[in-house]
Coordinates of C-alpha atoms in Angstrom, one line a residue:
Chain A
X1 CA -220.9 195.7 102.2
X2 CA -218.4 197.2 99.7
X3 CA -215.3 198.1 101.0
X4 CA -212.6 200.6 99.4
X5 CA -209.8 199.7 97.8
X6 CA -207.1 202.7 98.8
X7 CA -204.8 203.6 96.0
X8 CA -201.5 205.9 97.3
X9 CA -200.6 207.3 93.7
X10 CA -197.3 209.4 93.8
X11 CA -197.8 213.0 92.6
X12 CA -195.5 212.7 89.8
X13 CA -196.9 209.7 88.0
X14 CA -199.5 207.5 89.0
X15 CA -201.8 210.6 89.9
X16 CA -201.1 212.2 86.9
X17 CA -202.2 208.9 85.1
X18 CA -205.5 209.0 86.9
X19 CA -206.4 212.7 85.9
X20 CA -205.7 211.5 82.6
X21 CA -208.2 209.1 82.7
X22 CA -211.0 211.9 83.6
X23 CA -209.7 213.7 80.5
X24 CA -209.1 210.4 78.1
X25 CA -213.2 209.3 80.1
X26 CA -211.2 206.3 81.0
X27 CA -213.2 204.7 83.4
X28 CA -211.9 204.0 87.1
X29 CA -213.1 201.4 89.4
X30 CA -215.9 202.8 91.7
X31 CA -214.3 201.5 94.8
X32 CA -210.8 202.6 94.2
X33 CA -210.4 205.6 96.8
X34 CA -206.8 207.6 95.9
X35 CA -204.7 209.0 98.1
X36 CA -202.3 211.3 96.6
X37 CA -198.6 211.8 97.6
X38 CA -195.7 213.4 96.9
X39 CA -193.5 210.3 96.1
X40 CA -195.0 206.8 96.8
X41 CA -191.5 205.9 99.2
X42 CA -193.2 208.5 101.7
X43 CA -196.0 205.6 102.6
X44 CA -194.9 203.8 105.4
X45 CA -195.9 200.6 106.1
X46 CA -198.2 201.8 109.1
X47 CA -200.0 203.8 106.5
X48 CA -201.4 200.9 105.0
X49 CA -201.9 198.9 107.9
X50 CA -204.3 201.7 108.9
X51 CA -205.7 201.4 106.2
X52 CA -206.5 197.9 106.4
X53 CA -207.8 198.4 110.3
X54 CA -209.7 200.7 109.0
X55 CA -212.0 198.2 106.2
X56 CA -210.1 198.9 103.0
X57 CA -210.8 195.9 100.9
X58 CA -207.1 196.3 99.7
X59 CA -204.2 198.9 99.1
X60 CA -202.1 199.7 95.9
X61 CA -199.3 201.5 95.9
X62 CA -198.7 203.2 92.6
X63 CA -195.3 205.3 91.8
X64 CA -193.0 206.0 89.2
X65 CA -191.0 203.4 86.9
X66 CA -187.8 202.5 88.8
X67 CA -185.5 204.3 86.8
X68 CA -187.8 207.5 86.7
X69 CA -188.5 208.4 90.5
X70 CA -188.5 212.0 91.3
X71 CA -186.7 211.2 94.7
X72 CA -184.2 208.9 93.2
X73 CA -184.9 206.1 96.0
X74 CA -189.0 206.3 96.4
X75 CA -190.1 203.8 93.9
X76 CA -187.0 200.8 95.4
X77 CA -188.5 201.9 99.2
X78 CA -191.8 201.6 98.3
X79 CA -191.4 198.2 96.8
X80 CA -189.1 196.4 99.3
X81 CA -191.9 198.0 101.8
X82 CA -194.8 196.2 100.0
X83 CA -192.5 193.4 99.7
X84 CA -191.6 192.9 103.4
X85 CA -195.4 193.6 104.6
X86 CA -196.4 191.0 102.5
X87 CA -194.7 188.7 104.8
X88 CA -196.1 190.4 107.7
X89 CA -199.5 190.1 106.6
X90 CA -198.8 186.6 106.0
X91 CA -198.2 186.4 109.8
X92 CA -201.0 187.4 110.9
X93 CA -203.4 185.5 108.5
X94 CA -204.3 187.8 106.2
X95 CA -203.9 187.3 102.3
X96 CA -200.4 189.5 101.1
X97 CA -202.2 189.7 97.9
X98 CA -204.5 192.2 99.5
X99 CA -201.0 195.0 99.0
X100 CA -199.1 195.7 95.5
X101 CA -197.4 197.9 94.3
X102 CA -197.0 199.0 90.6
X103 CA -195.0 201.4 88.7
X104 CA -196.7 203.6 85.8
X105 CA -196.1 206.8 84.3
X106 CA -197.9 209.8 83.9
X107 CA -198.7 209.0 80.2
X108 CA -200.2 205.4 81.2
X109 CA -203.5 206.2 82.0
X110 CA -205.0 203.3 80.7
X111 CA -202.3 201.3 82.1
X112 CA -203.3 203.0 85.7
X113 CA -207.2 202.1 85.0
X114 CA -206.7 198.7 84.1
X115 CA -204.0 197.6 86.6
X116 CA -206.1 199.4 89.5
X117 CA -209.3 197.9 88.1
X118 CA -207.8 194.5 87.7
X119 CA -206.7 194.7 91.3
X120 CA -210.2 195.9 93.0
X121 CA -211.9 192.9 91.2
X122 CA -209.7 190.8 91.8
X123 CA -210.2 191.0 95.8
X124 CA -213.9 190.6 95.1
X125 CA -214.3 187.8 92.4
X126 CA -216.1 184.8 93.8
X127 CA -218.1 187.1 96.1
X128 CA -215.5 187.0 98.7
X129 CA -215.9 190.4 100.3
X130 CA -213.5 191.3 102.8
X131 CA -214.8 192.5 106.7
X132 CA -213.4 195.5 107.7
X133 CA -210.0 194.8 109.2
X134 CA -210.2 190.8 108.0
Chain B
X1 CA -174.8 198.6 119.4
X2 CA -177.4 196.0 120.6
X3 CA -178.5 194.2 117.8
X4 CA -182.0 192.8 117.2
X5 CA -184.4 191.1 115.8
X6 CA -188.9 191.1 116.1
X7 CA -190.1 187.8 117.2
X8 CA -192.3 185.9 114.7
X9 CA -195.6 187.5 115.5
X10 CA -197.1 184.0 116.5
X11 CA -194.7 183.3 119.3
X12 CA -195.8 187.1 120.0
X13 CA -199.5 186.3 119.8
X14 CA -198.9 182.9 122.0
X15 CA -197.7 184.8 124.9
X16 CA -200.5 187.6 124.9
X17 CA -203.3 184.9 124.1
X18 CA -205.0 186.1 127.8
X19 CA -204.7 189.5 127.2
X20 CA -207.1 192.1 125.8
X21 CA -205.0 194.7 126.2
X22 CA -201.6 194.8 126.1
X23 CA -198.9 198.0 126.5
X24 CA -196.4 197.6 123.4
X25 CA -193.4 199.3 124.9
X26 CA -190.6 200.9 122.5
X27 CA -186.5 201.9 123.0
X28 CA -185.4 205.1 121.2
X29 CA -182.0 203.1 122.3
X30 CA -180.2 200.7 120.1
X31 CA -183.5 198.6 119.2
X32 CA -184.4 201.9 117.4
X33 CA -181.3 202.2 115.4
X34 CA -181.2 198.7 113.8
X35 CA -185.4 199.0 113.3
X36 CA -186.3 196.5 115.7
X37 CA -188.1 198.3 118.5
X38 CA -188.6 201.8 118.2
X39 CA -191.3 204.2 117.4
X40 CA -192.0 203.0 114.3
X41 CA -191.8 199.6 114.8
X42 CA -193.9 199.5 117.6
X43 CA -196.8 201.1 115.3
X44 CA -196.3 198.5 113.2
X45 CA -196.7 195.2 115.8
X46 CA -199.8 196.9 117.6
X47 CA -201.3 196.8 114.2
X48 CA -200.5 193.8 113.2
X49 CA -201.1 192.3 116.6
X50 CA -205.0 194.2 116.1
X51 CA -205.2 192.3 112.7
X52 CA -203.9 188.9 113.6
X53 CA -206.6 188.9 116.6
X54 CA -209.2 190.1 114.5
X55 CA -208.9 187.3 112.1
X56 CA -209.6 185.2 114.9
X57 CA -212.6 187.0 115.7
X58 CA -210.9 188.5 119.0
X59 CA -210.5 191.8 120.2
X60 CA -207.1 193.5 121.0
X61 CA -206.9 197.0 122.6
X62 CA -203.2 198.2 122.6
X63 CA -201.4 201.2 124.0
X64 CA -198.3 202.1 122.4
X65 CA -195.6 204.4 123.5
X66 CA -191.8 204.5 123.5
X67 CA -189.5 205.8 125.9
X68 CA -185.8 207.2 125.6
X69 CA -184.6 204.1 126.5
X70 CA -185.7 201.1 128.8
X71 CA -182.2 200.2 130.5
X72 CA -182.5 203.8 133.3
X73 CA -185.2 203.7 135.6
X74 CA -185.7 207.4 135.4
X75 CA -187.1 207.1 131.9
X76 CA -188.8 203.9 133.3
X77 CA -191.2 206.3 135.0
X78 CA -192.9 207.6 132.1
X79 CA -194.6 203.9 131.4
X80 CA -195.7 203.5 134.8
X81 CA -199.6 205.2 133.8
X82 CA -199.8 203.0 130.8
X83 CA -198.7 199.9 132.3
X84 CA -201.3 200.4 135.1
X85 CA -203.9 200.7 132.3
X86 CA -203.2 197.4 130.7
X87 CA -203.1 194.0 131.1
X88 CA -199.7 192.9 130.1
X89 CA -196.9 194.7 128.1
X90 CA -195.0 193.6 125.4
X91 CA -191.4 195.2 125.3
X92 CA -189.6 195.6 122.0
X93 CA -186.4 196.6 123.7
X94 CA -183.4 194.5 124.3
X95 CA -183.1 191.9 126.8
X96 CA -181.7 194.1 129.5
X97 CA -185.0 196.4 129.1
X98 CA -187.8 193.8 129.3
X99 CA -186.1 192.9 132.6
X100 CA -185.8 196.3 133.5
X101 CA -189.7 196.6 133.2
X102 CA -190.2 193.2 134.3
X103 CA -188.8 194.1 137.4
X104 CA -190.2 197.5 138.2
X105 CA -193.5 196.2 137.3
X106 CA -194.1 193.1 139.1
X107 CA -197.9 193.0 139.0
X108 CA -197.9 193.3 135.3
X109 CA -196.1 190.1 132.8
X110 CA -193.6 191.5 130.6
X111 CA -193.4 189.7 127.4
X112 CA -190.5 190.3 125.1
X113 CA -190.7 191.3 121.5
X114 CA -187.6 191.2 119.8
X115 CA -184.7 188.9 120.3
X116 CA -181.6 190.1 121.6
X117 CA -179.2 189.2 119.2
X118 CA -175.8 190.2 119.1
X119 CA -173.6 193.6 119.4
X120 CA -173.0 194.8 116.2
X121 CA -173.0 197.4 113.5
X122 CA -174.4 198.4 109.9
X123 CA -172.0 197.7 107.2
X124 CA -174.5 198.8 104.5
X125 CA -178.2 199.5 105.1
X126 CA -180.2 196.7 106.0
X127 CA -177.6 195.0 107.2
X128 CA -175.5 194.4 110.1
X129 CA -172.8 192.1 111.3
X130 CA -171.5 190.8 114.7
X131 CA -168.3 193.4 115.6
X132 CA -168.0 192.7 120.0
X133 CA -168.8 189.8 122.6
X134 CA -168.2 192.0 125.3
X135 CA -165.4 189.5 126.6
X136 CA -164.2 191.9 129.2
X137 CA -161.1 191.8 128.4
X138 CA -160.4 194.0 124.9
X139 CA -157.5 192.8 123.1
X140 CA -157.9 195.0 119.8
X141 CA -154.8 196.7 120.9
X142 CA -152.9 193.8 119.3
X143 CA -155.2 193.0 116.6
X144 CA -155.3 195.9 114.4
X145 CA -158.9 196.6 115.4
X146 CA -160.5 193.7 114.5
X147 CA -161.7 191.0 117.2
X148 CA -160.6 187.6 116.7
X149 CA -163.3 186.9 119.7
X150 CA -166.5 188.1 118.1
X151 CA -165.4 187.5 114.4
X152 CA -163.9 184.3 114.2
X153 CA -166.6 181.7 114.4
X154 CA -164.2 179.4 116.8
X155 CA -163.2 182.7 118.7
X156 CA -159.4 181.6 117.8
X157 CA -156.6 184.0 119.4
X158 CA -153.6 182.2 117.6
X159 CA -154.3 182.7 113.8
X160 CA -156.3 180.9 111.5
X161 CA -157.9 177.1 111.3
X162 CA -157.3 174.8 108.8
X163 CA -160.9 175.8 107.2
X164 CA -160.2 179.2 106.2
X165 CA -160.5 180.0 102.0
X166 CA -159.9 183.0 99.9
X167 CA -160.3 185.4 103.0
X168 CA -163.4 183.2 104.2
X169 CA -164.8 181.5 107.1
X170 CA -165.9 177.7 106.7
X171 CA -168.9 178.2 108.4
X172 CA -170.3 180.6 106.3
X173 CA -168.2 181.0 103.3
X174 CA -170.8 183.5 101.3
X175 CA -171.0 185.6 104.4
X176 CA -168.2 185.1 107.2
X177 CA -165.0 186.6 106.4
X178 CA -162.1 185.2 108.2
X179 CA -161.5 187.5 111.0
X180 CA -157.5 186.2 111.2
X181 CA -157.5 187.0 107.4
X182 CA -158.8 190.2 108.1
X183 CA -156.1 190.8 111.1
X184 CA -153.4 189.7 108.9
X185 CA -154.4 192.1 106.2
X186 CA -155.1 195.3 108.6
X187 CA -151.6 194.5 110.1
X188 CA -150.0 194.3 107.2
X189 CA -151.1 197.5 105.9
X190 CA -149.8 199.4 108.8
X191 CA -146.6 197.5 108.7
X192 CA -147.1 195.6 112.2
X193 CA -147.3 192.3 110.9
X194 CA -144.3 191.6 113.5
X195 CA -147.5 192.1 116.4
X196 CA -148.0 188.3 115.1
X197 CA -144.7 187.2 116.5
X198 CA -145.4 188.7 119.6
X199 CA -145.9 186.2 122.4
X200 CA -149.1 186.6 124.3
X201 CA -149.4 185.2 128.0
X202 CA -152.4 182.8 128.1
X203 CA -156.0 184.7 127.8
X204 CA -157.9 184.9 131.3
X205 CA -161.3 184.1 129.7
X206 CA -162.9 185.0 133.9
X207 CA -163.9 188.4 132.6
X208 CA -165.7 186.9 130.1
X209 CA -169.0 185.2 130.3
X210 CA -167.0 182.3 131.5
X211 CA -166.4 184.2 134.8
X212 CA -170.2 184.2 135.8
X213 CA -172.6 187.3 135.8
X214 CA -170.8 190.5 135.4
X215 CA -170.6 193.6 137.5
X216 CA -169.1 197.2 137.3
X217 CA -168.5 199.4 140.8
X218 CA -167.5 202.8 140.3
X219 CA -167.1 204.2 143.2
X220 CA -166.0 207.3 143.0
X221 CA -169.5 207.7 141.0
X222 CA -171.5 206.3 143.7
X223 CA -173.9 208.8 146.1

């Protein structure tokens, strides 16, 4: 069964980077499902823990370069927040590999296509397909 | 405030091993305020409570809901439904509010989720420092505001020990500051440093925890 991989893509950057791709027919992974947001520091942590309840194979959290956030702050919250679920998700059993987070700008869409690519095989090379919620 | 801290989600998961569904009860009290145990912290341990069980192949149904605070019994009442629909509950406020809920819920075990830890404050975000030991018996009067009791690591009342270092503690010298320093520095920037010359009759350390448990009787507030 192939599960999603859920990409939040700030607004300002990462989403701009993946409409560029449609225009540049950079191709996207087929199981990357994006959420778009208006600065990647609004996802909370519970955001992609539902996300992971709900079957997503893994989640990506994709925002501006630190020095280049629209909201000043979003891109250092979203990162610490990656950061210290990683350790949750270590706690319960689950791989922390399965969140990242990584910074692009609206001019790196092959950047965006690559590192989102990279990321969605990754959590499916050796045939090691995640149950929902595992 | 009360400070605290989440309890490592396996000593979490140990206690609600029986349990297939469990009430995760938050504080919009102090737990809240130093992101231990409110709202959003709650919605973050049922989920990763619902995860960590379903790696084991095991299902966990949780209610969550958080109340004004878990130390009154009035706002108590609102988690009497929710308790009757679960098996157990796991309260993420302080100490004083899982015993509050342990003790109007006696048919139900009430597991604690956070460790009390100490009474504190932020001194930048994401961090916060012991400032009160509730000694009973409040002598920042005398100290320029800063209590030897809670912020010396020995608790001294007559200056500095020998370990003290460039305005540190021994203990700790990356983090601990040397509460005496500290006292001699606020003194002597409001020109009392002749406080320290005071003599000060021997502490009476019986309102403290020394004395036993504590109690307060205000009656003139009583019905």
């Amino acid at each position: 069964m192939i599960t999603p991989v859920v990409a939040f893509c700030c607004e300002n950057s990462a989403y701009l980077a993946a409409d560029a791709c449609g225009s540049l027919r950079i191709g996207l992974h087929p199981d990357i499902v994006m959420v778009r947001v208006p600065c990647i520091g609004s996802v909370k942590e519970i955001d992609i823990l539902r996300e992971l309840e709900e079957g997503a194979r893994g989640v990506v959290l994709a925002g501006c370069h630190k020095d280049a956030c629209h909201h000043l702050q979003g891109t250092c919250r979203a990162e610490k927040r990656v950061e210290g679920l990683g350790a949750l998700l270590r706690e319960c059993g689950i791989d922390s590999g399965r969140v990242r987070y990584f910074a692009v700008s609206p001019r790196e869409a092959r950047t965006f296509a690559a590192m989102t690519g990279e990321f969605a095989w990754n959590l499916t090379r050796g045939n090691n397909e995640h149950e929902p919620g595992e | 405030m009360i400070i605290a801290k989440r309890k490592p989600l396996e000593e979490i998961l140990s206690m609600i091993e029986p349990y297939k569904k469990v009430l995760v009860a938050g504080c919009n009290g102090c737990v809240a305020i130093c992101l231990a145990g409110g709202e959003k912290e709650v919605g973050i341990l049922a989920s990763a409570l619902r995860l960590a069980r379903r790696q084991k192949k095991q299902e966990l149904l949780t209610v969550e809901l958080t109340i004004e605070r878990q130390c009154e019994h009035e706002f108590i009442d609102a988690l009497t439904k929710p308790v009757s629909e679960c098996e157990a509950v796991i309260s993420m406020a302080c100490g004083i509010g899982v015993q509050a809920l342990a003790e109007r819920f006696r048919d139900r075990w009430v597991f604690p989720g956070v460790n009390t830890e100490f009474l504190g404050m932020p001194v930048e975000q994401g961090v916060w420092n012991e400032y009160c030991a509730a000694c009973g018996n409040c002598l920042l009067g005398i100290t320029g505001g800063i209590c030897p009791v809670a912020r010396c690591s020995k608790s001294l009342l007559n200056g500095p020990c020998g370990g003290t270092e460039k305005g540190k503690c021994e203990v700790d010298r990356e983090h601990i500051e040397c509460a005496w320093h500290l006292i001699y520095e606020r003194l002597k920037e409001k020109g009392r440093l002749d406080i320290l010359d005071e003599l000060q009759k021997p502490r009476d350390w019986s309102t403290s925890r020394d004395g036993g448990v504590r109690r307060i009787v205000r009656e003139d507030m009583r019905l």
